[in-house]
CSV table of C-alpha atoms in Angstrom, one decimal:
chain,number,residue,atom,x,y,z
A,1,MET,CA,122.3,-214.0,-109.0
A,2,ASN,CA,118.6,-213.5,-109.4
A,3,ILE,CA,117.4,-214.4,-113.0
A,4,TYR,CA,114.2,-215.4,-114.6
A,5,THR,CA,113.0,-216.9,-117.9
A,6,THR,CA,109.7,-216.4,-119.6
A,7,PHE,CA,108.0,-218.5,-122.3
A,8,GLY,CA,105.1,-217.4,-124.3
A,9,THR,CA,102.0,-219.6,-124.3
A,10,ASN,CA,98.8,-219.8,-126.4
A,11,ASP,CA,96.9,-221.6,-123.6
A,12,LEU,CA,97.7,-220.5,-120.1
A,13,THR,CA,95.6,-223.2,-118.4
A,14,ARG,CA,97.3,-225.9,-120.4
A,15,ALA,CA,100.8,-224.5,-119.7
A,16,VAL,CA,100.1,-224.2,-116.0
A,17,ARG,CA,99.0,-227.9,-115.9
A,18,PHE,CA,102.2,-228.9,-117.5
A,19,TYR,CA,104.6,-226.7,-115.5
A,20,ASP,CA,102.8,-227.4,-112.2
A,21,ALA,CA,103.6,-231.1,-112.8
A,22,VAL,CA,107.2,-230.8,-113.8
A,23,PHE,CA,108.1,-228.2,-111.2
A,24,ALA,CA,106.5,-230.2,-108.5
A,25,VAL,CA,109.0,-232.9,-109.2
A,26,LEU,CA,111.8,-230.3,-108.8
A,27,ASP,CA,110.3,-228.9,-105.5
A,28,GLN,CA,109.7,-225.5,-107.2
A,29,PRO,CA,106.3,-224.2,-106.1
A,30,ARG,CA,104.1,-221.9,-108.1
A,31,LEU,CA,104.7,-218.4,-106.9
A,32,PRO,CA,101.8,-216.7,-105.2
A,33,ASP,CA,100.0,-213.5,-106.2
A,34,TRP,CA,100.8,-213.7,-109.9
A,35,PRO,CA,99.1,-211.1,-112.1
A,36,GLU,CA,96.2,-212.0,-114.3
A,37,GLY,CA,97.4,-213.9,-117.4
A,38,TRP,CA,100.7,-215.0,-115.8
A,39,ALA,CA,102.0,-218.0,-113.9
A,40,GLY,CA,105.5,-218.3,-112.3
A,41,TRP,CA,107.5,-220.9,-110.3
A,42,GLY,CA,110.5,-220.7,-108.0
A,43,GLN,CA,111.3,-220.3,-104.3
A,44,ASP,CA,110.6,-216.6,-104.0
A,45,TYR,CA,110.7,-213.4,-106.1
A,46,ASP,CA,114.0,-212.1,-104.8
A,47,ASN,CA,116.3,-215.2,-104.8
A,48,GLY,CA,117.5,-217.8,-107.3
A,49,THR,CA,115.7,-218.2,-110.6
A,50,GLY,CA,112.1,-217.8,-111.6
A,51,PHE,CA,110.3,-219.3,-114.6
A,52,TRP,CA,107.2,-217.6,-116.0
A,53,VAL,CA,104.6,-218.3,-118.7
A,54,CYS,CA,102.2,-215.7,-120.3
A,55,ALA,CA,100.8,-214.6,-123.6
A,56,PRO,CA,103.3,-212.6,-125.7
A,57,PHE,CA,103.1,-208.9,-125.0
A,58,ASP,CA,102.8,-208.0,-128.7
A,59,GLY,CA,99.6,-209.9,-129.1
A,60,SER,CA,101.0,-212.3,-131.7
A,61,PRO,CA,100.7,-216.0,-131.1
A,62,ALA,CA,103.5,-217.6,-129.0
A,63,SER,CA,106.1,-219.5,-131.0
A,64,THR,CA,109.2,-221.5,-130.2
A,65,GLY,CA,112.8,-220.5,-131.0
A,66,ASN,CA,114.9,-222.9,-133.0
A,67,GLY,CA,117.9,-223.7,-130.8
A,68,THR,CA,116.2,-222.2,-127.7
A,69,MET,CA,116.0,-224.3,-124.6
A,70,VAL,CA,115.9,-223.9,-120.8
A,71,GLY,CA,117.5,-226.6,-118.6
A,72,PHE,CA,116.6,-227.3,-115.0
A,73,PRO,CA,119.0,-229.0,-112.5
A,74,ALA,CA,118.0,-232.1,-110.7
A,75,ARG,CA,119.4,-233.7,-107.5
A,76,ASP,CA,119.8,-237.1,-109.2
A,77,ALA,CA,119.0,-239.2,-112.2
A,78,ALA,CA,115.7,-240.4,-110.6
A,79,GLN,CA,114.5,-236.8,-110.5
A,80,VAL,CA,115.4,-236.4,-114.1
A,81,ARG,CA,113.3,-239.5,-115.0
A,82,ALA,CA,110.4,-238.2,-112.8
A,83,PHE,CA,110.5,-234.8,-114.5
A,84,HIS,CA,110.3,-236.4,-117.9
A,85,ALA,CA,107.4,-238.7,-116.9
A,86,ALA,CA,105.5,-235.9,-115.3
A,87,GLY,CA,105.9,-233.8,-118.4
A,88,LEU,CA,104.7,-236.6,-120.7
A,89,ALA,CA,101.7,-237.2,-118.5
A,90,HIS,CA,100.7,-233.5,-118.5
A,91,GLY,CA,100.7,-232.7,-122.2
A,92,GLY,CA,104.4,-232.6,-123.1
A,93,THR,CA,106.1,-234.5,-125.8
A,94,ASP,CA,109.3,-236.4,-125.8
A,95,ALA,CA,112.3,-234.6,-127.2
A,96,GLY,CA,115.0,-237.0,-125.8
A,97,VAL,CA,114.5,-239.8,-123.3
A,98,PRO,CA,116.4,-239.7,-119.9
A,99,GLY,CA,119.9,-240.9,-120.2
A,100,THR,CA,123.5,-240.0,-121.1
A,101,ARG,CA,124.5,-238.8,-124.6
A,102,PRO,CA,127.6,-239.6,-126.5
A,103,TYR,CA,128.3,-235.9,-127.2
A,104,TYR,CA,128.3,-235.0,-123.5
A,105,THR,CA,130.5,-236.3,-120.7
A,106,PRO,CA,129.4,-239.7,-119.4
A,107,ASP,CA,128.4,-238.3,-116.0
A,108,PHE,CA,125.8,-235.8,-117.5
A,109,TYR,CA,122.3,-237.4,-117.3
A,110,VAL,CA,119.6,-235.4,-119.1
A,111,ALA,CA,116.1,-235.6,-120.5
A,112,TYR,CA,114.3,-233.3,-123.0
A,113,LEU,CA,110.7,-232.4,-123.4
A,114,ARG,CA,108.6,-230.0,-125.5
A,115,ASP,CA,105.9,-228.2,-123.5
A,116,PRO,CA,102.4,-228.1,-124.9
A,117,ASP,CA,103.3,-224.9,-126.8
A,118,GLY,CA,106.4,-226.6,-128.3
A,119,ASN,CA,109.1,-224.9,-126.2
A,120,LYS,CA,112.0,-227.1,-125.4
A,121,VAL,CA,113.0,-227.8,-121.8
A,122,SER,CA,115.5,-230.2,-120.2
A,123,CYS,CA,116.2,-231.5,-116.8
A,124,PHE,CA,119.8,-232.6,-116.0
A,125,HIS,CA,122.0,-234.1,-113.4
A,126,TYR,CA,125.8,-233.7,-113.3
A,127,HIS,CA,127.9,-236.4,-111.6
A,128,TYR,CA,125.7,-239.3,-112.7
A,129,ASP,CA,127.1,-242.7,-111.7
A,130,PRO,CA,125.3,-245.7,-113.2
A,131,ALA,CA,126.8,-248.0,-110.5
A,132,THR,CA,124.9,-246.1,-107.8
A,133,ASP,CA,121.7,-245.5,-109.8
A,134,ALA,CA,119.3,-248.4,-109.7
A,135,GLY,CA,117.1,-246.9,-112.4
A,136,ASP,CA,119.5,-247.6,-115.3
């Protein structure tokens, strides 16, 4: 399945700085040849998922959706922690520190951030085992 997600931004340069950092942790490069006013990340245009930021088409300011979030998979809990740290270091704000949550299964490891425009993103790892993860 080939899908994509787009978030609106009020400051493309600031958004690119944030998403370049968090997607570098996830080994998702910025896609080449993006049109003026856009930035996108993923493996290629035809496979997998893509993530894009741009100004809203209607010309109104970008705003966040209550209850709206995009989650990105990680290979392990260390990558979740690196995603969270990279986001904080590049203009994001904490929306939930890396770890497990009592309302999910104990093997679901997740962290939450708000990007510089206030959009909520997460990074998660299924099959977390604290016995084999030295970071916790």
